[in-house]
């Protein structure tokens, strides 16, 4: 009771001392709360209304003092005073996120085995499937982003859950027919394959909406003003994603090794059995956080300004066509994205998706061609995921000690160092006459890539925190979906690399291109950091310029 009184007193003082804050706090206190049976905290719940200005100042103080060599031991007094997010809320949010990511990763990995069994000896169907799936996600960026920014938040997630589950269930039915129905004509097979591609686009879009809404919108609203809780929640969300990334493909691989049709049944059963739980969990979270409710559909600033500037001309056919073309080409959204202060870390993160140096289809094919068997690849993937999971513990602690910006710099540098080592190892053997598919360069490449993943996910968490902190509420959906579209574009380019150099013996060229993308991302982030802080590294005390008294 005493802690609650202190928090309310502090909130009141901040409201009186901060211009523009008092009105919003008073409005929040007067807002009608939900019914008692929903277990919803009062609208002035302390974890929703804490001012973030003091936390930002404290972050800057940590960054400066860490560079000067001051000790950062012990918990920060401000963070210790912040009330925790209710455990019942986080459990439901994490459960919903886990079920969404688990089913998405399970289906994504299973499709590779399903298509490989249906079209043995050809990578073309898998490549077409992946390319069209990513292209659809890019093309629908604008309407999805506007929908996330304006629609009811619960409606968005309900629709994404149903869209994901229905598309996966229908896809499993088509895959079953392709695997089990004998005597299908070539035209029938092609038609059913086209149906799986269309359903894959729906699944990709629904999964993307769920991910962007939860990680870039719901988490920000739930942790408003509580930077420590946001860092913790981001890390746990990423930990869930990485666990599903390992366990989902491993599960479907083990089942498919015994029977591919059984793997189809398993994917369908898990998909359908979890929909009710996920649906109810996310609804309960929505009811527990009053600030997730939008009083009326909002519109982005660009949409309002564009509509008000030419109300009459927009009725003409020419203007309608012009605006339609502009929307298709994402011109307003791209202007918003590239004019935003957080664009550089966001775009740098997207660049990292143009890589074949991940334990997915392309690199796994190369490792198999190099003489590494499936069980050994499974062990390598497990070790890699352990390193990746470690980043979700390391990065939040680094952020607390040295700040978000420097954590991003350290992380991307770690990734660049290990990838440089991988390239050196690979070309050492290549220059001595070993073919690219020799065992020695393949093992060295796999080990270095596994170690570099610590830096990858540390940078991912840093960039995500920057975007969450700096992107405004009415731009969050469009900004995040444009970022996602660039990620899909670079992922598509990565698939194009292995279409151009489809022979595993030419894998060195996709490797060089991928490492070049990482170094480009590192250069962009260094430029961003130099702009923000005026320097990249703190000089040692002995080299620091002396200031006359």
Short mmCIF file of C-alpha atoms in Angstrom, two decimals:
data_model
loop_
_atom_site.label_atom_id
_atom_site.label_comp_id
_atom_site.label_asym_id
_atom_site.label_seq_id
_atom_site.Cartn_x
_atom_site.Cartn_y
_atom_site.Cartn_z
CA UNK A 1 0.00 0.00 0.00
CA UNK A 2 2.84 2.37 0.84
CA UNK A 3 4.56 1.66 -2.49
CA UNK A 4 1.34 2.38 -4.37
CA UNK A 5 0.92 5.68 -2.54
CA UNK A 6 4.46 6.72 -3.36
CA UNK A 7 3.99 5.83 -7.02
CA UNK A 8 0.75 7.80 -7.22
CA UNK A 9 2.42 10.76 -5.55
CA UNK A 10 5.33 10.62 -7.97
CA UNK A 11 2.96 10.34 -10.93
CA UNK A 12 1.07 13.39 -9.70
CA UNK A 13 4.24 15.43 -9.31
CA UNK A 14 5.42 14.50 -12.80
CA UNK A 15 2.07 15.48 -14.21
CA UNK A 16 2.30 18.94 -12.55
CA UNK A 17 5.92 19.56 -13.51
CA UNK A 18 5.88 18.32 -17.13
CA UNK A 19 4.13 20.54 -19.72
CA UNK A 20 1.43 18.73 -21.62
CA UNK A 21 1.56 15.70 -19.33
CA UNK A 22 -1.00 16.76 -16.74
CA UNK A 23 -3.86 16.77 -19.16
CA UNK A 24 -3.13 13.27 -20.44
CA UNK A 25 -2.75 11.86 -16.94
CA UNK A 26 -5.98 13.49 -15.82
CA UNK A 27 -7.76 12.09 -18.88
CA UNK A 28 -6.43 8.64 -18.15
CA UNK A 29 -7.66 8.85 -14.56
CA UNK A 30 -11.12 9.88 -15.68
CA UNK A 31 -11.36 7.22 -18.40
CA UNK A 32 -13.97 4.54 -17.64
CA UNK A 33 -12.43 1.22 -16.68
CA UNK A 34 -13.59 -2.22 -17.74
CA UNK A 35 -15.72 -4.49 -15.66
CA UNK A 36 -14.36 -6.12 -12.54
CA UNK A 37 -14.80 -9.63 -13.86
CA UNK A 38 -12.17 -8.94 -16.51
CA UNK A 39 -9.50 -8.45 -13.83
CA UNK A 40 -8.46 -5.18 -15.48
CA UNK A 41 -6.25 -2.79 -13.52
CA UNK A 42 -7.38 0.78 -13.10
CA UNK A 43 -6.69 3.11 -16.02
CA UNK A 44 -4.10 4.93 -13.93
CA UNK A 45 -2.11 1.73 -13.34
CA UNK A 46 1.45 2.75 -12.49
CA UNK A 47 3.08 0.53 -15.09
CA UNK A 48 1.17 2.33 -17.84
CA UNK A 49 1.56 5.98 -16.82
CA UNK A 50 5.18 6.41 -15.75
CA UNK A 51 6.96 9.26 -17.53
CA UNK A 52 9.85 8.07 -19.69
CA UNK A 53 11.84 11.33 -19.69
CA UNK A 54 13.72 10.43 -16.51
CA UNK A 55 14.53 7.00 -17.91
CA UNK A 56 15.93 8.52 -21.11
CA UNK A 57 18.10 10.90 -19.10
CA UNK A 58 19.29 8.01 -16.98
CA UNK A 59 20.14 6.01 -20.13
CA UNK A 60 22.27 8.91 -21.37
CA UNK A 61 23.97 9.19 -17.98
CA UNK A 62 24.80 5.47 -18.06
CA UNK A 63 26.25 5.75 -21.54
CA UNK A 64 28.50 8.66 -20.61
CA UNK A 65 29.62 7.23 -17.28
CA UNK A 66 30.32 3.80 -18.83
CA UNK A 67 32.57 5.42 -21.43
CA UNK A 68 34.42 7.33 -18.69
CA UNK A 69 35.09 4.09 -16.86
CA UNK A 70 32.66 4.53 -13.97
CA UNK A 71 31.31 1.44 -12.25
CA UNK A 72 27.77 0.41 -13.07
CA UNK A 73 27.42 -2.32 -10.49
CA UNK A 74 24.14 -2.83 -8.69
CA UNK A 75 20.57 -2.15 -9.83
CA UNK A 76 19.62 1.31 -10.87
CA UNK A 77 17.50 3.18 -8.31
CA UNK A 78 15.02 4.41 -10.89
CA UNK A 79 14.47 0.98 -12.42
CA UNK A 80 14.12 -0.57 -8.97
CA UNK A 81 11.30 1.88 -8.19
CA UNK A 82 9.29 0.99 -11.29
CA UNK A 83 6.40 -1.42 -10.65
CA UNK A 84 6.55 -4.76 -12.44
CA UNK A 85 4.21 -5.84 -15.20
CA UNK A 86 1.56 -8.22 -13.76
CA UNK A 87 2.69 -11.82 -14.07
CA UNK A 88 -0.74 -13.00 -15.22
CA UNK A 89 -0.49 -10.58 -18.15
CA UNK A 90 3.02 -11.61 -19.23
CA UNK A 91 2.22 -15.34 -19.01
CA UNK A 92 -0.75 -14.92 -21.33
CA UNK A 93 1.19 -12.68 -23.73
CA UNK A 94 4.14 -15.09 -23.88
CA UNK A 95 1.79 -18.06 -24.33
CA UNK A 96 0.05 -16.42 -27.27
CA UNK A 97 3.37 -15.43 -28.83
CA UNK A 98 4.80 -18.91 -28.33
CA UNK A 99 1.83 -20.61 -30.00
CA UNK A 100 1.95 -18.21 -32.95
CA UNK A 101 5.70 -18.61 -33.47
CA UNK A 102 5.67 -22.37 -32.86
CA UNK A 103 3.02 -23.04 -35.49
CA UNK A 104 4.64 -20.62 -37.93
CA UNK A 105 8.11 -22.19 -37.57
CA UNK A 106 6.71 -25.72 -37.64
CA UNK A 107 4.81 -25.10 -40.86
CA UNK A 108 7.66 -23.14 -42.47
CA UNK A 109 10.11 -26.01 -41.85
CA UNK A 110 7.60 -28.71 -42.72
CA UNK A 111 6.88 -27.23 -46.14
CA UNK A 112 10.49 -27.90 -47.18
CA UNK A 113 10.10 -31.61 -46.42
CA UNK A 114 6.64 -31.79 -47.98
CA UNK A 115 7.76 -30.19 -51.26
CA UNK A 116 10.98 -32.20 -51.33
CA UNK A 117 8.91 -35.40 -51.14
CA UNK A 118 6.43 -34.25 -53.77
CA UNK A 119 9.06 -32.88 -56.17
CA UNK A 120 12.21 -34.91 -55.48
CA UNK A 121 15.43 -33.84 -57.15
CA UNK A 122 14.38 -30.23 -57.86
CA UNK A 123 14.88 -27.00 -55.90
CA UNK A 124 12.67 -25.01 -58.27
CA UNK A 125 9.30 -25.56 -56.47
CA UNK A 126 10.80 -24.60 -53.09
CA UNK A 127 12.41 -21.49 -54.59
CA UNK A 128 9.19 -20.43 -56.36
CA UNK A 129 7.24 -21.02 -53.14
CA UNK A 130 9.62 -18.84 -51.08
CA UNK A 131 9.95 -16.08 -53.67
CA UNK A 132 6.20 -15.62 -54.25
CA UNK A 133 5.54 -15.78 -50.50
CA UNK A 134 8.00 -12.96 -49.80
CA UNK A 135 6.88 -10.94 -52.82
CA UNK A 136 3.27 -11.00 -51.56
CA UNK A 137 4.39 -9.74 -48.14
CA UNK A 138 6.25 -6.86 -49.81
CA UNK A 139 3.36 -5.92 -52.10
CA UNK A 140 0.84 -5.71 -49.26
CA UNK A 141 3.01 -3.62 -46.95
CA UNK A 142 1.03 -0.39 -47.23
CA UNK A 143 -2.50 -1.68 -46.50
CA UNK A 144 -1.22 -3.89 -43.69
CA UNK A 145 0.69 -1.04 -42.06
CA UNK A 146 -2.28 1.32 -42.22
CA UNK A 147 -4.55 -1.38 -40.84
CA UNK A 148 -2.25 -1.96 -37.86
CA UNK A 149 -2.14 1.79 -37.17
CA UNK A 150 -5.88 2.41 -37.38
CA UNK A 151 -7.91 -0.71 -36.57
CA UNK A 152 -8.93 -2.16 -33.24
CA UNK A 153 -5.88 -3.93 -31.82
CA UNK A 154 -7.78 -7.01 -30.71
CA UNK A 155 -9.50 -7.33 -34.08
CA UNK A 156 -6.11 -7.22 -35.80
CA UNK A 157 -4.72 -10.12 -33.78
CA UNK A 158 -7.91 -12.16 -33.93
CA UNK A 159 -7.90 -11.86 -37.72
CA UNK A 160 -4.22 -12.75 -37.95
CA UNK A 161 -4.70 -15.84 -35.76
CA UNK A 162 -7.63 -17.10 -37.82
CA UNK A 163 -5.87 -16.28 -41.10
CA UNK A 164 -2.79 -18.19 -40.01
CA UNK A 165 -4.68 -21.24 -38.80
CA UNK A 166 -7.10 -21.50 -41.73
CA UNK A 167 -4.34 -21.13 -44.34
CA UNK A 168 -2.12 -23.74 -42.64
CA UNK A 169 -5.01 -26.20 -42.29
CA UNK A 170 -5.96 -25.79 -45.95
CA UNK A 171 -2.31 -26.15 -47.00
CA UNK A 172 -2.00 -29.38 -45.04
CA UNK A 173 -5.07 -30.69 -46.86
CA UNK A 174 -3.51 -29.87 -50.26
CA UNK A 175 -0.17 -31.42 -49.28
CA UNK A 176 -1.99 -34.55 -48.13
CA UNK A 177 -3.69 -34.80 -51.52
CA UNK A 178 -0.40 -34.34 -53.38
CA UNK A 179 1.29 -36.99 -51.24
CA UNK A 180 -1.47 -39.56 -50.87
CA UNK A 181 -3.76 -39.36 -53.90
CA UNK A 182 -2.32 -41.57 -56.67
CA UNK A 183 -2.54 -40.89 -60.38
CA UNK A 184 -2.84 -37.09 -60.31
CA UNK A 185 -2.30 -35.51 -63.71
CA UNK A 186 0.45 -32.97 -64.30
CA UNK A 187 -2.14 -30.20 -64.61
CA UNK A 188 -3.75 -31.23 -61.31
CA UNK A 189 -0.38 -31.27 -59.55
CA UNK A 190 0.47 -27.83 -60.90
CA UNK A 191 -2.92 -26.48 -59.85
CA UNK A 192 -2.62 -27.86 -56.34
CA UNK A 193 0.92 -26.49 -56.05
CA UNK A 194 -0.37 -23.06 -57.12
CA UNK A 195 -3.00 -23.34 -54.36
CA UNK A 196 -0.29 -24.01 -51.76
CA UNK A 197 1.58 -20.91 -52.95
CA UNK A 198 -1.51 -18.73 -52.56
CA UNK A 199 -2.19 -20.16 -49.10
CA UNK A 200 1.47 -19.58 -48.19
CA UNK A 201 1.02 -15.89 -49.00
CA UNK A 202 -1.97 -15.72 -46.62
CA UNK A 203 -0.03 -17.53 -43.90
CA UNK A 204 3.04 -15.29 -44.33
CA UNK A 205 0.94 -12.14 -44.21
CA UNK A 206 -1.03 -13.28 -41.15
CA UNK A 207 2.10 -14.34 -39.27
CA UNK A 208 3.75 -11.02 -40.11
CA UNK A 209 0.77 -9.02 -38.86
CA UNK A 210 0.79 -10.98 -35.60
CA UNK A 211 4.51 -10.47 -35.10
CA UNK A 212 4.56 -6.74 -35.89
CA UNK A 213 1.44 -6.04 -33.83
CA UNK A 214 2.70 -7.83 -30.73
CA UNK A 215 6.41 -6.93 -30.79
CA UNK A 216 6.23 -3.38 -32.15
CA UNK A 217 2.88 -2.19 -30.83
CA UNK A 218 1.47 -4.19 -27.92
CA UNK A 219 4.81 -4.47 -26.09
CA UNK A 220 5.38 -0.71 -26.40
CA UNK A 221 1.93 0.11 -25.01
CA UNK A 222 2.13 -2.42 -22.18
CA UNK A 223 5.59 -1.25 -21.06
CA UNK A 224 4.99 2.48 -21.60
CA UNK A 225 7.44 4.39 -19.40
CA UNK A 226 9.09 1.25 -18.04
CA UNK A 227 12.30 0.81 -20.01
CA UNK A 228 13.58 -2.05 -17.84
CA UNK A 229 10.38 -4.04 -18.37
CA UNK A 230 10.54 -3.36 -22.10
CA UNK A 231 14.09 -4.68 -22.38
CA UNK A 232 13.13 -7.79 -20.44
CA UNK A 233 9.98 -8.40 -22.48
CA UNK A 234 11.83 -7.91 -25.79
CA UNK A 235 14.50 -10.40 -24.74
CA UNK A 236 11.95 -12.99 -23.67
CA UNK A 237 9.99 -12.57 -26.89
CA UNK A 238 13.14 -13.12 -28.91
CA UNK A 239 14.05 -16.11 -26.72
CA UNK A 240 10.67 -17.67 -27.50
CA UNK A 241 11.22 -17.04 -31.22
CA UNK A 242 14.67 -18.63 -31.19
CA UNK A 243 13.48 -21.65 -29.21
CA UNK A 244 10.69 -22.21 -31.74
CA UNK A 245 13.21 -21.69 -34.53
CA UNK A 246 15.21 -24.65 -33.22
CA UNK A 247 12.60 -26.96 -31.74
CA UNK A 248 9.98 -26.53 -34.47
CA UNK A 249 12.16 -27.61 -37.43
CA UNK A 250 13.79 -30.31 -35.30
CA UNK A 251 10.39 -31.74 -34.36
CA UNK A 252 9.05 -31.82 -37.90
CA UNK A 253 12.38 -33.18 -39.21
CA UNK A 254 12.31 -36.13 -36.82
CA UNK A 255 8.70 -36.93 -37.71
CA UNK A 256 9.28 -36.48 -41.45
CA UNK A 257 12.29 -38.81 -41.26
CA UNK A 258 9.85 -41.54 -40.19
CA UNK A 259 6.92 -40.55 -42.39
CA UNK A 260 6.18 -37.37 -44.35
CA UNK A 261 2.36 -37.88 -44.28
CA UNK A 262 2.53 -38.23 -40.49
CA UNK A 263 4.43 -34.92 -40.41
CA UNK A 264 1.53 -33.35 -42.35
CA UNK A 265 -0.98 -34.73 -39.82
CA UNK A 266 1.15 -33.48 -36.92
CA UNK A 267 1.40 -29.99 -38.37
CA UNK A 268 -2.35 -29.90 -38.91
CA UNK A 269 -3.12 -31.24 -35.41
CA UNK A 270 -0.85 -28.77 -33.59
CA UNK A 271 -2.18 -25.92 -35.68
CA UNK A 272 -5.83 -26.63 -34.89
CA UNK A 273 -5.38 -27.64 -31.25
CA UNK A 274 -3.73 -24.35 -30.23
CA UNK A 275 -6.00 -21.82 -31.89
CA UNK A 276 -8.51 -21.56 -29.01
CA UNK A 277 -5.81 -21.11 -26.35
CA UNK A 278 -4.00 -18.44 -28.36
CA UNK A 279 -7.26 -16.69 -29.13
CA UNK A 280 -8.33 -16.51 -25.47
CA UNK A 281 -4.88 -15.52 -24.15
CA UNK A 282 -4.55 -12.51 -26.40
CA UNK A 283 -8.11 -11.41 -25.62
CA UNK A 284 -7.37 -11.55 -21.90
CA UNK A 285 -4.23 -9.43 -22.35
CA UNK A 286 -6.28 -6.88 -24.25
CA UNK A 287 -8.80 -6.68 -21.43
CA UNK A 288 -6.09 -6.31 -18.79
CA UNK A 289 -4.46 -3.24 -20.43
CA UNK A 290 -6.95 -0.39 -20.96
CA UNK A 291 -4.46 1.65 -23.02
CA UNK A 292 -4.54 -0.97 -25.78
CA UNK A 293 -8.04 0.21 -26.63
CA UNK A 294 -8.40 2.86 -29.30
CA UNK A 295 -11.33 5.17 -28.70
CA UNK A 296 -11.83 5.69 -32.44
CA UNK A 297 -9.97 4.64 -35.58
CA UNK A 298 -6.95 6.88 -36.00
CA UNK A 299 -5.22 7.84 -39.20
CA UNK A 300 -1.59 8.42 -39.94
CA UNK A 301 -0.45 12.03 -40.35
CA UNK A 302 0.38 11.43 -43.98
CA UNK A 303 -3.10 10.09 -44.71
CA UNK A 304 -4.74 13.11 -43.02
CA UNK A 305 -2.55 15.68 -44.74
CA UNK A 306 -2.95 13.99 -48.11
CA UNK A 307 -6.74 13.87 -47.78
CA UNK A 308 -7.12 17.46 -46.60
CA UNK A 309 -4.77 19.01 -49.14
CA UNK A 310 -6.85 18.18 -52.22
CA UNK A 311 -10.40 17.13 -51.29
CA UNK A 312 -11.85 17.99 -54.69
CA UNK A 313 -9.13 16.81 -57.05
CA UNK A 314 -9.09 13.41 -55.34
CA UNK A 315 -12.51 12.80 -56.88
CA UNK A 316 -11.13 12.97 -60.41
CA UNK A 317 -10.14 9.82 -62.23
CA UNK A 318 -6.60 11.03 -62.80
CA UNK A 319 -6.08 11.78 -59.13
CA UNK A 320 -7.49 8.42 -58.10
CA UNK A 321 -5.15 6.62 -60.50
CA UNK A 322 -2.19 8.70 -59.34
CA UNK A 323 -2.87 7.97 -55.71
CA UNK A 324 -3.40 4.27 -56.45
CA UNK A 325 -0.03 4.08 -58.21
CA UNK A 326 1.55 5.98 -55.34
CA UNK A 327 0.12 3.52 -52.84
CA UNK A 328 1.21 0.49 -54.87
CA UNK A 329 4.75 1.87 -55.10
CA UNK A 330 4.63 2.65 -51.36
CA UNK A 331 5.78 6.25 -52.02
CA UNK A 332 4.11 7.88 -48.95
CA UNK A 333 5.19 5.02 -46.68
CA UNK A 334 8.75 5.09 -48.00
CA UNK A 335 8.91 8.85 -47.46
CA UNK A 336 7.77 8.36 -43.88
CA UNK A 337 10.26 5.55 -43.34
CA UNK A 338 13.34 7.23 -44.80
CA UNK A 339 12.62 10.60 -43.16
CA UNK A 340 12.35 9.08 -39.68
CA UNK A 341 15.32 9.42 -37.26
CA UNK A 342 15.24 5.65 -36.55
CA UNK A 343 15.56 4.62 -40.20
CA UNK A 344 19.29 3.79 -40.18
CA UNK A 345 19.28 1.11 -37.44
CA UNK A 346 16.05 -0.29 -38.88
CA UNK A 347 17.45 -0.49 -42.43
CA UNK A 348 20.76 -1.88 -41.14
CA UNK A 349 18.84 -4.67 -39.42
CA UNK A 350 16.94 -5.37 -42.65
CA UNK A 351 20.22 -5.66 -44.57
CA UNK A 352 21.23 -8.57 -42.35
CA UNK A 353 18.44 -10.63 -43.93
CA UNK A 354 20.36 -10.77 -47.22
CA UNK A 355 22.40 -13.73 -46.09
CA UNK A 356 22.92 -17.40 -46.81
CA UNK A 357 24.94 -17.68 -43.59
CA UNK A 358 22.12 -19.02 -41.46
CA UNK A 359 21.24 -22.60 -40.67
CA UNK A 360 18.34 -22.66 -43.11
CA UNK A 361 17.75 -24.24 -46.50
CA UNK A 362 20.62 -22.75 -48.47
CA UNK A 363 23.43 -23.36 -46.00
CA UNK A 364 22.04 -26.75 -44.98
CA UNK A 365 22.13 -27.83 -48.63
CA UNK A 366 25.76 -26.72 -48.84
CA UNK A 367 26.69 -28.57 -45.63
CA UNK A 368 25.04 -31.75 -46.89
CA UNK A 369 26.95 -31.44 -50.17
CA UNK A 370 30.16 -31.09 -48.14
CA UNK A 371 29.75 -34.50 -46.53
CA UNK A 372 28.12 -33.52 -43.25
CA UNK A 373 25.17 -35.79 -42.46
CA UNK A 374 21.77 -34.83 -41.06
CA UNK A 375 22.57 -35.80 -37.47
CA UNK A 376 25.73 -33.71 -37.48
CA UNK A 377 23.82 -30.79 -38.95
CA UNK A 378 21.24 -31.20 -36.18
CA UNK A 379 24.01 -30.94 -33.57
CA UNK A 380 25.48 -27.86 -35.27
CA UNK A 381 22.04 -26.21 -35.38
CA UNK A 382 21.46 -26.98 -31.70
CA UNK A 383 24.81 -25.45 -30.71
CA UNK A 384 24.11 -22.41 -32.90
CA UNK A 385 20.73 -21.89 -31.25
CA UNK A 386 22.33 -22.06 -27.81
CA UNK A 387 24.62 -19.19 -28.87
CA UNK A 388 21.65 -17.30 -30.28
CA UNK A 389 19.64 -17.77 -27.09
CA UNK A 390 22.61 -16.53 -25.05
CA UNK A 391 22.27 -13.18 -26.84
CA UNK A 392 18.83 -12.70 -25.25
CA UNK A 393 20.51 -12.75 -21.82
CA UNK A 394 23.70 -10.90 -22.78
CA UNK A 395 22.13 -7.99 -24.72
CA UNK A 396 19.73 -6.75 -21.98
CA UNK A 397 22.60 -6.72 -19.45
CA UNK A 398 24.81 -4.82 -21.87
CA UNK A 399 21.99 -2.31 -22.48
CA UNK A 400 21.72 -1.73 -18.75
CA UNK A 401 25.45 -1.16 -18.36
CA UNK A 402 26.47 0.72 -21.51
CA UNK A 403 23.20 1.77 -23.16
CA UNK A 404 21.22 0.60 -26.17
CA UNK A 405 23.29 2.39 -28.81
CA UNK A 406 26.65 1.00 -27.70
CA UNK A 407 25.18 -2.49 -27.29
CA UNK A 408 24.17 -2.36 -30.94
CA UNK A 409 27.69 -1.30 -31.95
CA UNK A 410 29.38 -4.02 -29.90
CA UNK A 411 26.98 -6.66 -31.24
CA UNK A 412 27.40 -5.83 -34.93
CA UNK A 413 31.19 -5.70 -34.45
CA UNK A 414 31.12 -9.16 -32.87
CA UNK A 415 29.23 -10.51 -35.86
CA UNK A 416 31.59 -8.82 -38.33
CA UNK A 417 34.70 -10.19 -36.61
CA UNK A 418 33.51 -13.80 -36.68
CA UNK A 419 32.30 -13.57 -40.28
CA UNK A 420 35.69 -12.16 -41.29
CA UNK A 421 37.26 -15.18 -39.60
CA UNK A 422 34.84 -17.46 -41.48
CA UNK A 423 35.77 -15.88 -44.81
CA UNK A 424 39.49 -16.14 -44.06
CA UNK A 425 39.18 -19.81 -43.08
CA UNK A 426 37.05 -20.61 -46.11
CA UNK A 427 39.38 -18.98 -48.64
CA UNK A 428 42.53 -20.31 -46.99
CA UNK A 429 41.47 -23.82 -47.98
CA UNK A 430 39.97 -22.66 -51.28
CA UNK A 431 43.25 -20.96 -52.28
CA UNK A 432 45.17 -24.15 -51.48
CA UNK A 433 43.22 -26.15 -54.03
CA UNK A 434 40.46 -27.53 -51.83
CA UNK A 435 37.00 -27.43 -53.47
CA UNK A 436 34.33 -25.32 -51.79
CA UNK A 437 32.46 -28.45 -50.76
CA UNK A 438 35.40 -29.90 -48.80
CA UNK A 439 34.76 -30.86 -45.20
CA UNK A 440 37.38 -28.55 -43.61
CA UNK A 441 36.10 -25.22 -45.03
CA UNK A 442 32.50 -26.27 -44.38
CA UNK A 443 33.15 -27.04 -40.69
CA UNK A 444 35.10 -23.81 -40.17
CA UNK A 445 32.34 -21.81 -41.83
CA UNK A 446 29.64 -23.45 -39.70
CA UNK A 447 31.52 -22.83 -36.42
CA UNK A 448 32.22 -19.16 -37.20
CA UNK A 449 28.63 -18.55 -38.33
CA UNK A 450 27.31 -20.13 -35.11
CA UNK A 451 29.49 -17.79 -32.99
CA UNK A 452 28.49 -14.75 -35.07
CA UNK A 453 24.81 -15.31 -34.25
CA UNK A 454 25.37 -13.90 -30.75
CA UNK A 455 26.12 -10.54 -32.33
CA UNK A 456 23.26 -10.83 -34.81
CA UNK A 457 20.55 -11.19 -32.17
CA UNK A 458 22.19 -8.66 -29.85
CA UNK A 459 22.01 -6.13 -32.67
CA UNK A 460 18.44 -7.21 -33.44
CA UNK A 461 17.35 -6.46 -29.88
CA UNK A 462 19.17 -3.10 -29.88
CA UNK A 463 17.59 -1.98 -33.16
CA UNK A 464 14.18 -3.13 -31.96
CA UNK A 465 14.50 -1.08 -28.77
CA UNK A 466 15.50 2.01 -30.78
CA UNK A 467 12.49 1.66 -33.08
CA UNK A 468 10.11 1.03 -30.17
CA UNK A 469 11.39 4.09 -28.30
CA UNK A 470 11.40 6.54 -31.21
CA UNK A 471 8.54 5.67 -33.57
CA UNK A 472 5.30 7.46 -32.75
CA UNK A 473 2.10 5.57 -32.06
CA UNK A 474 0.30 6.64 -35.26
CA UNK A 475 3.32 5.67 -37.42
CA UNK A 476 4.32 2.45 -35.71
CA UNK A 477 2.43 0.08 -37.99
CA UNK A 478 3.50 1.65 -41.29
CA UNK A 479 7.13 2.04 -40.18
CA UNK A 480 7.36 -1.56 -38.96
CA UNK A 481 5.67 -3.06 -42.01
CA UNK A 482 7.97 -1.11 -44.35
CA UNK A 483 10.89 -2.48 -42.34
CA UNK A 484 9.43 -5.97 -42.67
CA UNK A 485 9.02 -5.49 -46.42
CA UNK A 486 12.73 -4.63 -46.71
CA UNK A 487 13.55 -7.73 -44.69
CA UNK A 488 11.46 -9.81 -47.08
CA UNK A 489 13.10 -8.09 -50.05
CA UNK A 490 16.60 -8.85 -48.83
CA UNK A 491 15.56 -12.39 -47.93
CA UNK A 492 14.25 -12.73 -51.47
CA UNK A 493 17.60 -11.47 -52.81
CA UNK A 494 19.36 -14.08 -50.67
CA UNK A 495 17.27 -16.79 -52.34
CA UNK A 496 18.15 -15.24 -55.70
CA UNK A 497 21.84 -15.69 -54.89
CA UNK A 498 21.46 -19.45 -54.68
CA UNK A 499 19.37 -19.45 -57.86
CA UNK A 500 22.20 -17.68 -59.69
CA UNK A 501 24.87 -19.87 -58.07
CA UNK A 502 22.82 -23.01 -57.57
CA UNK A 503 25.81 -25.38 -57.54
CA UNK A 504 27.13 -25.97 -53.98
CA UNK A 505 30.65 -25.79 -55.46
CA UNK A 506 29.99 -22.06 -56.12
CA UNK A 507 28.84 -21.34 -52.58
CA UNK A 508 31.77 -18.97 -51.99
CA UNK A 509 30.07 -16.23 -54.03
CA UNK A 510 26.85 -16.12 -51.96
CA UNK A 511 29.11 -16.20 -48.86
CA UNK A 512 31.04 -13.12 -50.00
CA UNK A 513 27.82 -11.27 -50.87
CA UNK A 514 26.29 -12.10 -47.48
CA UNK A 515 29.33 -10.90 -45.54
CA UNK A 516 29.38 -7.74 -47.64
CA UNK A 517 25.79 -7.04 -46.58
CA UNK A 518 26.75 -7.44 -42.90
CA UNK A 519 29.66 -5.00 -43.28
CA UNK A 520 27.37 -2.54 -45.07
CA UNK A 521 24.94 -2.78 -42.14
CA UNK A 522 27.81 -2.23 -39.70
CA UNK A 523 28.95 0.84 -41.62
CA UNK A 524 25.44 2.31 -41.62
CA UNK A 525 25.06 1.78 -37.90
CA UNK A 526 28.49 3.31 -37.20
CA UNK A 527 27.42 6.38 -39.20
CA UNK A 528 24.17 6.55 -37.21
CA UNK A 529 26.04 6.27 -33.92
CA UNK A 530 28.54 8.93 -34.98
CA UNK A 531 25.67 11.29 -35.77
CA UNK A 532 23.90 10.64 -32.49
CA UNK A 533 26.86 10.71 -30.09
CA UNK A 534 29.52 12.65 -31.96
CA UNK A 535 31.99 9.76 -31.60
CA UNK A 536 32.17 5.98 -31.98
CA UNK A 537 34.37 5.01 -29.02
CA UNK A 538 35.41 6.66 -25.80
CA UNK A 539 39.17 7.30 -25.76
CA UNK A 540 41.13 6.02 -22.75
CA UNK A 541 41.65 8.51 -19.94
CA UNK A 542 45.33 8.88 -20.80
CA UNK A 543 44.43 9.94 -24.36
CA UNK A 544 41.42 12.08 -23.53
CA UNK A 545 41.91 15.83 -24.20
CA UNK A 546 42.62 17.86 -21.11
CA UNK A 547 40.28 20.67 -20.21
CA UNK A 548 41.79 23.74 -18.59
CA UNK A 549 40.19 24.83 -15.34
#
